[in-house]
């Protein structure tokens, strides 16, 4: 039987493991013979290099991240050196590593950081791959999926509204669910009852397997565990504001961040439009929507376009065009330490576009200058100064979806937009930049 | 009798002082009046008089009878402090179908007419079917706005949803995304067209495409669809009456078929005004108030089958105009 906590470390079983074996943070750097022995007993594990085997909890935490980073650049690879991550023999250690990871990231970086998002995604992918590895033992897999699901969802029927958080964060799409009067159809009998007679020219059984089968169930538990992981990180972060953070966890957080950032150094293409260095803006490479916005807005919605759309785009295009390909959080000053570029190149472009609006934006709404500073991460202040950096978040560029909804007049997709599947205007810029 | 003509100041006075009654304001407003923000347009230049609050329906009554505004609006949001639009509690989920903005209309009129108002109602019926049948929403009110319809939804669990979820609901019910056509299970990958799947989103999408194709005219403009292709669609669309989608696709040609449904997918996005649905702080025309630009009454629709705007939403003064 597969332990539930191998799939869901946040399950009651997982919490018990932590209570029983997880207590001592001072010892997590110590060599753990039990851990080493259990990994060595895994047959599929590659052991040709001693470095493949984590020696303690922190090693295990870092191995999880290394797997995630390598997998991202080479998704087909099975990575025999990480085989232990997919064997339930390590459950006990794995659960504790999960909690260390979440706590370290929660304390140091908080729930909205790129690090946290990467950890949540890591957990999702880990579960997905673990379930995939279980394919040779379908019965065990179904059993554990059902158990985990039962614990996650107490009611018999799952209303789609329960997944609102997941839908909002785009971890689940409403369109992937089969819905009947508000309930998500997961059960075979229920599916047949509602749809069997309507299905023509195909076997209803097959349709059930394709649309619901085990897949959507797995998807739902994965997404729910991801959401719970996010919530857990958030809780840790909130708690950490009231107590002195543990120095060991802070140290591990730095190691985690370093392991996550390796991706940028070693694997520089293939994800989210690839990577590019900060370099002066070239307006000819801008997508149609940005070009339009730069001409100024002649009707309603000036604030949104200038503050929420243009400001993040121009600042990221200039300073951190690869933001969506990286796992780590940057501040403007990480790239532009004295803010010279921001003040002399980016802000003037934004102000020019604001002046071209009719009426000019700052004539009737001078407070929007403060909002522009806020979106660059410098708090709600009229001056852009380093001492306020971090009081607000440096907003990432709005995706095409949001542009279409909020400012449809700007979206005039050209061939390049279409080829890039209209995801984010920044990808357009990156794409042209690389050519 | 002249319809759709703007109401004069005098007509507005007659309407609010003689014809209008506070009891005509929907209960869903009266019962939560102290949490709503009201807005008014006094001069026909947009609702500039905002942040108004009425603690009881009686105050609203006195206000309307004395000011007889050009237009009256009320927030879809409930606030702790509506006077400052602060302390957001929840918002109705709203779909705004304006007859003038429907992407495919058979009438070809410049503004609104009987035909496109009827088409707006058909679209609304389709949306409500999906909202009930798929999403299981129950507390749904339909309002005739004066030149289209507002679907206003009060189910507790959707009223607290954010804009991102609302935008996904919107895309689901209008059919604004192309459904995927490749599916897999343990045994392999299957190509399944949306019309061969009688449930879930693909089914909703099929309904919307069918509606759109049935309402195309030779003058319709579809992105990336030329005159010849449009003509072929019109010639073959009777096949869809009998749900012979496969044959329809074959006759059109698979590549051209894809072009057609792609174009319809992007048109579907404008079946409703997306901005209204995702905006948690919108104000919407107050049911029972006068739409002065077209001299029609914003009216709650009690029975969608029998509702006829030309019977049920024309104020008395319009009938008397030519007498």
XYZ file of C-alpha atoms in Angstrom:
758
model
C 0.000 0.000 0.000
C 1.187 3.473 -0.827
C 1.198 5.779 2.204
C -1.140 8.725 1.752
C 1.523 11.161 2.856
C 3.753 10.126 -0.039
C 1.200 11.924 -2.218
C -0.118 14.443 0.283
C 2.411 15.450 2.948
C -0.220 17.774 4.399
C -2.521 14.847 5.209
C -3.144 13.836 8.820
C -0.712 10.985 8.330
C 1.934 13.461 7.145
C 1.354 15.740 10.097
C 1.806 12.800 12.446
C 5.146 11.960 10.879
C 6.360 15.480 11.484
C 5.120 15.463 15.051
C 6.876 12.187 15.728
C 10.160 12.532 13.838
C 10.489 16.102 12.656
C 11.138 18.074 15.813
C 14.842 18.742 15.934
C 15.958 21.467 13.541
C 19.496 21.444 14.906
C 20.089 17.944 13.634
C 18.877 18.280 10.077
C 22.395 18.827 8.755
C 23.619 15.674 10.454
C 24.275 12.572 8.409
C 21.177 10.393 8.560
C 22.040 6.710 8.194
C 18.441 5.605 8.043
C 17.849 7.877 5.080
C 20.974 6.704 3.272
C 20.113 3.067 3.903
C 16.600 3.376 2.593
C 17.774 5.103 -0.583
C 20.452 2.473 -1.151
C 17.780 -0.199 -0.902
C 15.879 1.218 -3.873
C 16.655 -0.986 -6.858
C 16.148 1.515 -9.652
C 18.351 4.070 -7.942
C 21.537 5.058 -9.727
C 24.331 5.014 -7.171
C 27.392 5.260 -9.389
C 28.231 8.640 -7.908
C 28.145 9.178 -4.170
C 26.789 12.675 -4.772
C 23.528 11.227 -6.044
C 22.584 10.133 -2.552
C 21.338 12.784 -0.100
C 23.030 12.370 3.246
C 20.714 14.412 5.422
C 17.398 16.291 5.389
C 18.824 19.452 3.896
C 20.449 17.439 1.112
C 17.072 15.910 0.422
C 15.444 19.343 0.276
C 18.036 20.500 -2.252
C 17.742 17.284 -4.303
C 14.043 17.913 -4.694
C 14.814 21.328 -6.129
C 17.597 20.095 -8.378
C 15.225 17.520 -9.787
C 12.633 20.206 -10.452
C 15.134 22.505 -12.127
C 16.622 19.789 -14.319
C 13.228 18.399 -15.189
C 12.079 21.796 -16.323
C 14.838 21.998 -18.883
C 14.473 18.401 -20.011
C 10.977 17.189 -19.279
C 11.306 13.799 -21.003
C 14.306 12.682 -18.993
C 13.606 10.113 -16.272
C 16.745 11.032 -14.318
C 17.757 7.754 -12.733
C 19.842 9.627 -10.235
C 16.631 10.964 -8.695
C 14.788 7.618 -8.702
C 14.553 7.692 -4.889
C 12.145 10.629 -5.099
C 9.603 8.327 -6.686
C 9.823 5.422 -4.302
C 7.491 5.423 -1.351
C 10.225 3.951 0.858
C 11.419 7.484 1.450
C 7.995 8.746 2.549
C 8.961 9.511 6.119
C 12.011 11.543 5.111
C 10.289 13.130 2.189
C 7.465 14.474 4.321
C 9.907 16.098 6.721
C 11.902 17.561 3.819
C 8.657 19.019 2.460
C 7.942 20.818 5.723
C 11.497 22.141 5.997
C 11.265 23.441 2.447
C 7.941 25.199 2.950
C 8.938 26.689 6.289
C 12.254 28.027 5.023
C 10.672 29.627 1.957
C 7.677 30.898 3.916
C 9.821 32.600 6.532
C 12.381 34.110 4.226
C 10.504 34.951 1.028
C 6.797 34.976 1.874
C 3.852 33.578 -0.058
C 3.944 35.874 -3.089
C 7.570 35.324 -4.007
C 8.828 33.522 -7.087
C 10.505 31.071 -4.728
C 7.163 30.154 -3.179
C 5.524 29.783 -6.530
C 8.344 27.528 -7.670
C 7.995 25.370 -4.549
C 4.261 25.012 -5.068
C 4.836 24.047 -8.674
C 7.595 21.656 -7.649
C 5.240 19.896 -5.261
C 2.601 19.618 -7.976
C 5.045 18.122 -10.440
C 6.480 15.785 -7.895
C 3.042 14.347 -7.155
C 2.204 14.167 -10.827
C 5.383 12.212 -11.539
C 4.906 9.996 -8.520
C 1.453 9.081 -9.735
C 2.875 8.419 -13.169
C 5.468 6.071 -11.710
C 2.643 4.199 -10.034
C 1.147 3.318 -13.395
C 2.614 -0.163 -13.196
C 0.453 -0.743 -10.147
C -2.872 0.702 -11.110
C -4.838 -0.721 -8.272
C -2.551 0.764 -5.647
C -2.620 4.037 -7.455
C -6.395 4.222 -7.656
C -6.599 3.310 -4.017
C -4.266 6.020 -2.842
C -5.838 8.644 -5.133
C -9.251 7.801 -3.752
C -8.021 7.925 -0.158
C -6.292 11.239 -0.622
C -9.330 12.637 -2.350
C -11.658 11.458 0.398
C -9.583 13.234 2.954
C -9.315 16.410 0.923
C -12.979 16.625 0.187
C -15.347 15.818 2.931
C -18.615 16.144 1.067
C -19.823 13.417 -1.298
C -20.183 15.656 -4.267
C -17.725 18.292 -5.233
C -19.221 21.537 -6.343
C -17.052 23.439 -8.761
C -17.374 26.491 -6.540
C -15.193 24.683 -3.982
C -12.359 24.983 -6.461
C -12.769 28.745 -6.910
C -9.274 29.393 -5.569
C -7.798 26.930 -8.021
C -9.774 28.416 -10.876
C -8.777 31.931 -9.922
C -5.107 31.024 -9.857
C -5.531 29.164 -13.171
C -4.369 25.890 -11.647
C -7.559 24.332 -12.898
C -9.628 25.415 -15.845
C -13.385 25.427 -15.608
C -13.401 24.031 -19.116
C -11.604 20.844 -18.067
C -14.370 19.880 -15.668
C -17.449 17.921 -16.591
C -20.232 19.699 -14.762
C -23.842 18.868 -14.110
C -25.954 21.276 -12.115
C -22.924 22.597 -10.346
C -21.402 19.242 -9.389
C -18.157 17.956 -10.815
C -18.857 14.560 -12.308
C -16.157 12.150 -11.135
C -18.058 8.962 -10.490
C -18.521 6.474 -13.350
C -22.119 5.610 -12.464
C -23.058 9.236 -12.258
C -21.457 9.937 -15.622
C -23.415 7.110 -17.248
C -26.639 8.199 -15.639
C -26.360 11.672 -17.109
C -24.699 11.173 -20.458
C -24.815 7.547 -21.605
C -27.844 8.015 -23.812
C -26.563 11.185 -25.382
C -23.292 9.709 -26.558
C -23.586 8.588 -30.177
C -21.122 6.613 -32.267
C -18.723 6.126 -29.385
C -18.509 3.909 -26.353
C -19.687 5.794 -23.281
C -17.182 3.836 -21.201
C -14.343 5.135 -23.307
C -15.644 8.689 -23.134
C -15.733 8.410 -19.362
C -12.150 7.221 -19.271
C -10.986 9.978 -21.551
C -12.810 12.806 -19.863
C -12.948 11.797 -16.270
C -11.349 8.466 -15.646
C -8.551 8.782 -13.165
C -7.060 11.777 -14.843
C -9.351 14.511 -13.651
C -9.382 13.034 -10.156
C -5.610 13.114 -10.094
C -5.649 16.609 -11.464
C -8.014 17.707 -8.736
C -5.995 16.205 -5.914
C -2.749 17.589 -7.333
C -4.241 21.020 -7.638
C -5.762 20.879 -4.190
C -2.489 19.836 -2.636
C -0.738 22.653 -4.491
C -3.268 25.093 -3.130
C -2.846 23.696 0.375
C 0.917 23.967 0.043
C 0.500 27.606 -0.896
C -1.786 28.153 2.084
C 0.675 26.435 4.357
C 3.519 28.681 3.178
C 1.260 31.659 3.790
C 0.493 30.512 7.329
C 4.157 29.975 8.056
C 4.878 33.464 6.800
C 2.186 35.014 8.972
C 3.399 33.136 12.051
C 6.978 34.164 11.363
C 6.011 37.801 11.805
C 5.331 37.160 15.479
C 8.328 35.001 16.434
C 12.063 35.270 15.819
C 12.854 33.311 12.651
C 14.964 30.232 13.141
C 18.503 30.901 11.805
C 18.862 27.355 10.471
C 15.748 27.787 8.337
C 17.005 31.140 7.040
C 20.262 29.503 6.032
C 18.420 26.713 4.229
C 16.279 29.328 2.481
C 19.421 30.809 0.950
C 20.542 27.395 -0.239
C 17.109 26.835 -1.749
C 17.217 30.138 -3.565
C 20.650 29.333 -4.917
C 19.537 25.916 -6.142
C 16.518 27.474 -7.855
C 18.552 30.140 -9.599
C 20.929 27.593 -11.117
C 18.386 27.144 -13.820
C 19.046 30.576 -15.223
C 22.764 29.987 -15.388
C 22.780 26.546 -16.930
C 19.621 26.249 -18.939
C 19.048 29.371 -20.878
C 16.473 28.457 -23.448
C 13.233 26.706 -24.058
C 11.040 28.057 -21.314
C 8.696 31.020 -21.442
C 10.264 32.596 -24.436
C 13.811 31.962 -23.302
C 16.090 34.295 -21.467
C 17.697 37.574 -22.289
C 19.873 40.090 -20.555
C 18.714 43.547 -19.577
C 19.405 45.923 -22.459
C 18.178 49.306 -23.755
C 14.636 49.320 -25.030
C 14.044 49.048 -28.735
C 10.578 50.406 -29.465
C 10.502 48.822 -32.898
C 10.316 45.408 -31.278
C 7.237 46.260 -29.190
C 3.998 44.349 -29.798
C 1.030 46.215 -31.352
C -0.735 46.781 -28.018
C 2.277 48.511 -26.469
C 2.795 50.655 -29.556
C -0.836 51.744 -29.353
C -0.598 52.442 -25.638
C 2.511 54.571 -26.165
C 0.543 56.801 -28.490
C -1.669 57.751 -25.563
C -5.257 56.831 -24.772
C -7.914 59.009 -26.274
C -10.935 57.600 -24.503
C -11.654 55.927 -21.158
C -9.312 53.716 -19.195
C -6.236 55.967 -19.232
C -5.134 55.066 -15.703
C -5.296 51.347 -16.234
C -3.323 51.477 -19.456
C -0.577 53.743 -18.172
C -0.245 52.427 -14.627
C -1.131 48.757 -14.829
C -0.244 47.895 -18.405
C 2.552 50.123 -19.658
C 4.533 50.580 -16.437
C 5.140 46.887 -15.744
C 5.807 46.114 -19.396
C 8.368 48.838 -19.996
C 10.175 48.238 -16.713
C 10.440 44.491 -17.184
C 11.245 44.706 -20.889
C 14.120 46.999 -20.016
C 15.392 45.448 -16.786
C 14.256 41.854 -16.472
C 12.833 40.578 -19.748
C 13.223 36.944 -18.658
C 11.108 37.325 -15.552
C 8.690 34.565 -16.517
C 11.478 32.106 -17.122
C 13.077 32.448 -13.726
C 12.247 31.132 -10.291
C 13.718 33.921 -8.247
C 12.439 37.337 -7.302
C 14.318 40.397 -8.461
C 13.910 43.949 -7.320
C 14.577 46.815 -9.695
C 17.718 47.723 -7.752
C 19.126 44.245 -8.336
C 19.490 45.208 -11.982
C 19.550 48.980 -11.776
C 21.339 49.668 -8.462
C 21.346 53.471 -8.593
C 17.982 53.640 -10.424
C 19.551 55.636 -13.234
C 17.979 53.552 -15.970
C 14.599 53.628 -14.265
C 14.631 57.368 -13.797
C 16.193 58.341 -17.120
C 14.796 55.796 -19.543
C 11.707 54.051 -18.206
C 9.854 56.773 -16.284
C 10.190 59.339 -19.118
C 8.640 56.896 -21.572
C 5.710 56.259 -19.231
C 5.214 59.982 -18.568
C 5.333 60.759 -22.297
C 2.591 58.236 -22.983
C 0.580 59.693 -20.085
C 0.943 63.166 -21.600
C -0.250 61.944 -24.962
C -3.541 60.816 -23.454
C -6.575 63.012 -23.949
C -6.895 64.655 -21.529
C -3.267 64.272 -20.381
C -3.386 61.850 -17.473
C -1.555 63.898 -14.865
C -3.601 67.050 -15.563
C -6.596 65.701 -13.721
C -5.021 62.762 -11.909
C -1.571 63.745 -10.618
C -1.810 61.031 -7.951
C -1.205 58.422 -10.638
C 2.520 59.282 -10.469
C 2.523 57.749 -7.004
C 0.745 54.674 -8.328
C 3.375 54.265 -11.033
C 6.090 54.277 -8.351
C 4.070 51.731 -6.409
C 3.866 49.355 -9.374
C 7.628 49.566 -9.732
C 7.915 48.341 -6.152
C 8.747 51.642 -4.429
C 5.685 52.040 -2.201
C 3.128 54.803 -2.256
C 5.486 57.747 -2.392
C 5.872 60.685 -4.711
C 9.617 60.158 -4.992
C 11.278 57.073 -6.350
C 13.826 56.190 -3.734
C 15.748 53.090 -2.730
C 14.748 53.347 0.912
C 11.122 52.588 -0.021
C 11.885 49.718 -2.336
C 10.007 46.546 -1.402
C 7.066 48.305 0.254
C 5.026 47.316 -2.767
C 5.523 44.606 -5.342
C 7.159 45.190 -8.714
C 4.172 44.272 -10.878
C 4.817 41.744 -13.622
C 3.485 42.540 -17.107
C -0.175 41.839 -17.709
C -1.000 38.778 -19.817
C -2.861 38.956 -23.139
C -5.961 37.476 -21.495
C -6.244 40.380 -19.116
C -5.495 42.914 -21.841
C -8.302 41.519 -23.972
C -10.726 41.762 -21.058
C -9.777 45.114 -19.612
C -8.595 47.077 -22.609
C -9.911 45.290 -25.689
C -9.256 48.278 -27.932
C -5.497 47.775 -27.535
C -5.442 44.146 -28.635
C -4.802 44.031 -32.364
C -2.858 40.791 -32.693
C -0.493 40.463 -35.631
C 1.086 37.304 -37.045
C 3.756 37.176 -34.356
C 1.172 37.470 -31.565
C -0.709 34.576 -33.094
C 2.382 32.443 -33.504
C 3.237 33.042 -29.855
C -0.291 32.025 -28.870
C -1.120 35.429 -27.345
C 0.108 34.740 -23.849
C 1.984 37.833 -22.742
C 3.112 40.934 -24.656
C 6.550 40.527 -23.092
C 7.096 37.240 -24.960
C 6.599 39.126 -28.194
C 9.354 41.537 -27.260
C 11.657 38.703 -26.154
C 10.995 36.815 -29.347
C 11.871 39.741 -31.576
C 14.841 40.620 -29.406
C 16.369 37.190 -29.901
C 16.169 37.599 -33.632
C -46.708 56.090 -31.208
C -42.999 56.757 -31.438
C -40.657 54.244 -29.847
C -36.970 54.632 -29.022
C -37.188 58.421 -28.948
C -35.454 60.152 -26.015
C -37.704 61.183 -23.149
C -38.110 64.892 -22.516
C -37.690 66.407 -19.081
C -41.443 66.712 -18.872
C -41.902 63.030 -19.755
C -39.376 62.046 -17.086
C -41.414 64.017 -14.530
C -44.631 62.355 -15.614
C -42.930 58.972 -15.399
C -41.461 59.258 -11.910
C -44.304 61.259 -10.358
C -47.320 59.512 -11.826
C -46.337 56.111 -13.138
C -43.373 54.868 -11.155
C -43.818 53.194 -7.789
C -41.110 52.267 -5.277
C -42.654 48.777 -5.125
C -41.475 48.207 -8.698
C -37.856 48.289 -7.512
C -36.772 44.653 -7.306
C -36.668 43.095 -3.861
C -33.040 42.145 -4.406
C -32.270 45.878 -4.310
C -34.751 46.977 -1.619
C -33.638 44.244 0.769
C -29.996 45.286 0.633
C -30.421 48.963 -0.094
C -28.236 50.187 2.779
C -25.224 48.264 1.431
C -25.458 49.508 -2.142
C -23.952 52.493 -3.847
C -26.268 54.455 -6.145
C -25.316 56.629 -9.056
C -27.331 59.074 -11.137
C -27.095 60.761 -14.461
C -29.001 64.036 -14.247
C -28.177 65.583 -17.591
C -27.669 62.674 -19.978
C -23.896 62.983 -19.786
C -23.077 59.816 -17.835
C -23.579 58.872 -14.181
C -21.513 61.614 -12.536
C -23.507 61.786 -9.334
C -22.121 58.723 -7.553
C -21.458 57.533 -3.994
C -25.123 58.059 -3.114
C -26.585 55.940 -0.337
C -30.164 55.390 0.756
C -30.841 53.766 4.060
C -34.423 52.832 3.218
C -36.437 52.505 -0.001
C -38.409 55.502 1.145
C -35.412 57.826 0.797
C -34.805 56.501 -2.693
C -38.438 57.138 -3.532
C -38.244 60.766 -2.419
C -35.015 61.280 -4.330
C -36.328 59.884 -7.604
C -39.634 61.735 -7.408
C -37.941 65.057 -6.806
C -34.911 64.749 -9.104
C -36.491 62.667 -11.922
C -33.013 61.785 -13.221
C -32.120 60.995 -16.801
C -30.818 57.631 -15.578
C -30.479 55.807 -12.256
C -27.947 53.126 -11.353
C -27.132 50.902 -8.414
C -23.977 48.970 -7.552
C -23.730 45.231 -8.053
C -21.448 45.326 -5.022
C -22.448 45.269 -1.376
C -20.273 47.394 0.886
C -19.874 47.984 4.595
C -19.464 51.659 3.738
C -21.100 52.229 0.374
C -20.723 55.990 0.682
C -16.984 55.564 0.273
C -17.126 52.358 -1.739
C -15.146 50.754 1.087
C -15.468 47.427 2.867
C -16.423 45.298 -0.107
C -18.558 42.373 1.016
C -19.643 40.691 -2.202
C -20.934 41.391 -5.703
C -23.618 39.976 -7.896
C -22.344 38.027 -10.875
C -23.581 39.898 -13.921
C -23.882 39.323 -17.651
C -24.783 42.304 -19.781
C -26.188 41.537 -23.221
C -26.740 44.752 -25.156
C -28.737 44.247 -28.361
C -26.678 46.895 -30.126
C -23.394 45.109 -29.449
C -24.320 41.552 -30.368
C -21.622 40.474 -32.841
C -23.921 38.646 -35.230
C -27.313 40.262 -35.850
C -29.673 39.465 -38.657
C -31.353 42.893 -38.615
C -28.462 45.078 -39.691
C -30.008 48.071 -37.918
C -27.831 50.895 -36.587
C -29.102 50.875 -33.049
C -31.662 48.508 -31.547
C -34.837 47.159 -33.059
C -37.392 44.476 -32.440
C -35.295 41.852 -34.213
C -32.029 42.301 -32.355
C -33.864 42.643 -29.048
C -35.408 39.268 -29.730
C -31.985 37.878 -30.599
C -30.603 39.295 -27.363
C -33.304 37.385 -25.523
C -32.400 34.158 -27.323
C -28.770 34.591 -26.364
C -29.755 35.249 -22.760
C -31.831 32.073 -22.707
C -28.820 30.076 -23.870
C -26.582 31.624 -21.216
C -29.103 30.969 -18.449
C -29.422 27.328 -19.542
C -25.685 26.886 -19.092
C -25.558 28.831 -15.835
C -28.233 26.537 -14.421
C -27.532 23.228 -16.133
C -23.745 23.197 -15.936
C -22.812 25.589 -13.176
C -25.831 24.802 -11.013
C -26.604 28.434 -10.231
C -30.075 28.966 -8.880
C -30.671 32.500 -7.714
C -30.823 34.132 -11.128
C -32.730 37.299 -11.976
C -33.255 38.649 -15.442
C -33.681 42.349 -16.077
C -34.632 44.048 -19.315
C -32.281 47.018 -19.359
C -34.005 49.170 -21.957
C -31.891 48.010 -24.862
C -30.829 44.551 -23.847
C -30.718 42.302 -20.812
C -28.870 41.983 -17.523
C -28.526 38.549 -15.965
C -27.938 39.130 -12.242
C -26.900 36.197 -10.056
C -27.112 36.019 -6.268
C -25.872 32.519 -5.370
C -23.844 33.028 -2.193
C -20.793 31.072 -3.308
C -20.338 32.984 -6.559
C -20.969 36.435 -5.081
C -17.637 36.278 -3.262
C -15.639 35.186 -6.321
C -12.927 37.409 -7.730
C -12.593 38.803 -11.244
C -10.383 35.946 -12.434
C -12.987 33.295 -11.679
C -15.698 35.486 -13.164
C -13.737 35.810 -16.346
C -13.467 32.028 -16.598
C -17.193 31.650 -15.976
C -17.783 34.186 -18.709
C -15.610 32.368 -21.215
C -17.251 29.073 -20.348
C -20.811 30.242 -20.814
C -20.263 32.266 -23.987
C -17.910 29.750 -25.627
C -14.955 32.079 -25.957
C -12.245 29.419 -26.179
C -11.692 26.779 -28.809
C -12.154 23.411 -27.061
C -9.180 21.125 -27.361
C -9.566 18.405 -29.971
C -6.959 15.921 -28.765
C -7.571 13.808 -25.697
C -5.622 10.935 -24.237
C -6.075 8.035 -21.876
C -3.941 5.006 -21.041
C -4.366 3.552 -24.489
C -3.501 6.454 -26.700
C -4.471 9.802 -28.129
C -7.861 10.497 -29.651
C -9.090 13.224 -31.928
C -12.495 14.301 -30.770
C -14.308 17.213 -32.330
C -16.321 19.449 -30.025
C -19.591 18.342 -31.666
C -18.996 14.680 -30.856
C -18.894 15.413 -27.133
C -22.401 15.864 -25.700
C -21.364 17.228 -22.287
C -19.094 19.698 -20.567
C -17.572 22.734 -22.186
C -17.366 21.249 -25.705
C -21.135 20.859 -25.670
C -21.707 24.448 -24.568
C -19.338 25.549 -27.303
C -21.240 23.536 -29.907
C -24.490 25.260 -28.909
C -22.925 28.692 -29.266
C -21.397 27.895 -32.638
C -24.697 26.572 -33.866
C -26.466 29.724 -32.762
C -23.882 31.920 -34.468
C -23.965 29.996 -37.740
C -27.752 30.092 -37.790
C -27.689 33.860 -37.451
C -25.046 34.643 -40.053
C -26.094 36.672 -43.063
C -24.334 37.345 -46.361
C -23.172 40.631 -44.850
C -21.646 39.122 -41.714
C -17.985 39.882 -41.121
C -15.941 36.997 -39.784
C -12.213 37.303 -39.245
C -10.224 35.314 -41.805
C -13.396 34.060 -43.522
C -13.820 35.219 -47.111
C -17.035 35.645 -49.077
C -16.820 32.243 -50.698
C -16.389 30.440 -47.412
C -19.216 32.407 -45.818
C -21.457 31.464 -48.720
C -20.612 27.780 -48.319
C -21.408 27.989 -44.622
C -24.795 29.536 -45.382
C -25.556 26.909 -48.026
C -24.739 24.026 -45.714
C -26.030 25.269 -42.404
C -29.360 23.462 -42.711
C -27.360 20.309 -41.892
C -26.929 21.618 -38.378
C -30.685 21.575 -37.851
C -30.358 17.806 -37.809
C -27.037 18.015 -35.958
C -25.149 16.597 -38.927
C -21.963 18.302 -37.915
C -19.674 15.711 -39.458
C -21.224 16.184 -42.866
C -21.224 19.942 -42.446
C -17.508 19.877 -41.683
C -16.786 17.608 -44.645
C -18.742 19.824 -47.038
C -16.985 22.949 -45.837
C -13.601 21.235 -45.666
C -11.789 20.588 -42.384
C -9.300 23.438 -42.658
C -11.948 25.943 -43.605
C -14.217 24.585 -40.882
C -11.526 25.388 -38.356
C -11.319 28.924 -39.711
C -15.031 29.389 -39.227
C -15.172 28.160 -35.653
C -12.050 30.126 -34.782
C -13.702 33.302 -36.010
C -16.883 32.515 -34.095
C -14.878 31.818 -30.948
C -13.510 35.330 -30.943
C -16.903 36.836 -31.754
C -18.452 34.972 -28.831
C -16.379 37.030 -26.447
C -18.508 40.031 -27.360
C -21.883 38.332 -26.848
C -21.748 39.961 -23.454
C -19.873 43.025 -22.267
C -16.924 41.321 -20.563
C -15.970 44.408 -18.602
C -19.273 44.368 -16.739
C -18.847 40.741 -15.688
C -15.345 41.089 -14.302
C -15.850 44.462 -12.646
C -16.748 43.903 -8.993
C -17.732 47.530 -8.472
C -19.932 48.252 -11.496
C -23.127 50.182 -11.259
C -26.038 48.860 -13.309
C -29.248 50.519 -14.378
C -31.784 50.400 -11.554
C -34.719 48.091 -12.275
C -37.934 50.152 -12.592
C -36.008 53.290 -13.600
C -36.438 54.992 -16.963
C -33.932 54.534 -19.788
C -34.459 58.075 -21.051
C -32.393 57.737 -24.213
C -34.871 55.216 -25.637
C -37.881 55.888 -23.383
C -38.089 52.360 -22.056
C -38.492 51.070 -18.545
C -35.734 48.935 -17.021
C -37.880 46.016 -15.940
C -37.400 42.774 -14.056
C -38.477 39.894 -16.273
C -40.675 37.533 -14.312
C -41.401 35.094 -17.100
C -38.899 34.967 -19.893
C -41.203 33.028 -22.233
C -43.952 35.599 -22.214
C -41.898 38.763 -21.728
C -42.180 41.223 -24.576
C -40.339 44.524 -24.126
C -42.810 46.285 -26.405
C -45.668 45.267 -24.145
C -44.046 45.137 -20.754
C -41.380 47.843 -20.758
C -42.963 50.767 -22.561
C -43.903 53.573 -20.191
C -47.405 55.054 -20.353
C -46.259 58.405 -21.677
C -44.915 56.795 -24.852
C -48.335 55.389 -25.721
C -49.771 58.852 -25.401
C -47.152 60.590 -27.510
C -49.110 60.804 -30.744
C -52.524 61.171 -29.347
